[in-house]
PDB file of C-alpha atoms in Angstrom:
ATOM      1  CA  MET A 252     134.827  35.445 103.904  1.00 93.00           C
ATOM      2  CA  THR A 253     134.414  35.538 107.662  1.00 94.00           C
ATOM      3  CA  VAL A 254     137.155  36.822 109.983  1.00 95.00           C
ATOM      4  CA  VAL A 255     137.161  36.157 113.728  1.00 92.00           C
ATOM      5  CA  GLY A 256     140.221  37.547 115.499  1.00 92.00           C
ATOM      6  CA  ASP A 257     143.298  35.955 113.936  1.00 93.00           C
ATOM      7  CA  ARG A 258     141.364  33.320 111.981  1.00 93.00           C
ATOM      8  CA  ALA A 259     139.470  33.495 108.705  1.00 95.00           C
ATOM      9  CA  GLU A 260     137.174  31.203 106.734  1.00 95.00           C
ATOM     10  CA  VAL A 261     136.889  31.689 102.967  1.00 95.00           C
ATOM     11  CA  ALA A 262     134.139  29.831 101.076  1.00 94.00           C
ATOM     12  CA  LEU A 263     134.778  29.494  97.345  1.00 93.00           C
ATOM     13  CA  ASP A 264     132.399  28.514  94.548  1.00 92.00           C
ATOM     14  CA  VAL A 265     134.652  26.841  91.979  1.00 90.00           C
ATOM     15  CA  ASN A 266     133.377  26.674  88.381  1.00 87.00           C
ATOM     16  CA  GLY A 267     129.848  27.412  89.581  1.00 84.00           C
ATOM     17  CA  ASN A 268     129.222  23.930  90.971  1.00 84.00           C
ATOM     18  CA  TYR A 269     131.940  22.975  93.470  1.00 90.00           C
ATOM     19  CA  ASP A 270     132.259  24.407  96.978  1.00 91.00           C
ATOM     20  CA  TYR A 271     135.661  24.639  98.658  1.00 94.00           C
ATOM     21  CA  TRP A 272     136.662  26.111 102.024  1.00 94.00           C
ATOM     22  CA  VAL A 273     140.030  27.607 102.916  1.00 94.00           C
ATOM     23  CA  TYR A 274     141.032  28.528 106.472  1.00 94.00           C
ATOM     24  CA  TYR A 275     143.686  31.020 107.486  1.00 94.00           C
ATOM     25  CA  GLN A 276     145.432  31.966 110.701  1.00 92.00           C
ATOM     26  CA  ARG A 277     147.303  35.239 111.173  1.00 93.00           C
ATOM     27  CA  ASP A 278     150.685  35.197 112.890  1.00 91.00           C
ATOM     28  CA  GLY A 279     153.834  37.351 112.866  1.00 94.00           C
ATOM     29  CA  ASN A 280     154.434  36.476 109.193  1.00 94.00           C
ATOM     30  CA  GLY A 281     150.946  37.430 107.970  1.00 96.00           C
ATOM     31  CA  TRP A 282     148.125  35.077 106.985  1.00 96.00           C
ATOM     32  CA  GLN A 283     148.979  31.354 106.725  1.00 93.00           C
ATOM     33  CA  GLU A 284     146.786  28.561 105.303  1.00 92.00           C
ATOM     34  CA  PRO A 285     146.771  25.656 107.782  1.00 89.00           C
ATOM     35  CA  ALA A 286     143.633  23.915 106.458  1.00 89.00           C
ATOM     36  CA  SER A 287     141.408  23.608 103.407  1.00 91.00           C
ATOM     37  CA  GLY A 288     138.943  21.136 101.959  1.00 89.00           C
ATOM     38  CA  ASN A 289     135.639  20.467 100.248  1.00 88.00           C
ATOM     39  CA  GLY A 290     133.554  20.842 103.400  1.00 85.00           C
ATOM     40  CA  PRO A 291     133.307  23.423 106.149  1.00 87.00           C
ATOM     41  CA  MET A 292     135.044  22.853 109.500  1.00 86.00           C
ATOM     42  CA  THR A 293     132.981  23.002 112.684  1.00 84.00           C
ATOM     43  CA  ASP A 294     134.131  25.513 115.338  1.00 84.00           C
ATOM     44  CA  TRP A 295     137.009  26.737 113.103  1.00 83.00           C
ATOM     45  CA  GLN A 296     137.071  30.049 114.986  1.00 83.00           C
ATOM     46  CA  ASN A 297     137.353  28.412 118.449  1.00 82.00           C
ATOM     47  CA  THR A 298     141.042  28.159 119.395  1.00 75.00           C
ATOM     48  CA  SER A 299     140.238  25.833 122.315  1.00 76.00           C
ATOM     49  CA  VAL A 300     138.697  23.259 119.922  1.00 72.00           C
ATOM     50  CA  ILE A 301     140.968  23.468 116.852  1.00 65.00           C
ATOM     51  CA  GLN A 302     144.700  23.942 117.348  1.00 59.00           C
ATOM     52  CA  TRP A 303     146.489  24.733 114.095  1.00 59.00           C
TER      53      TRP A 303
END
């Protein structure tokens, strides 16, 4: 897991052979999951590039 400010990237190894990424953004209600998928997002921590 990598946290940058109010954003986090979690890389999961599912069943030992499948990679999956989950992205979170913190707001007034805690951590929310706006994006996930089977490949990493580029510049996920850059709020000027990715607007969730």
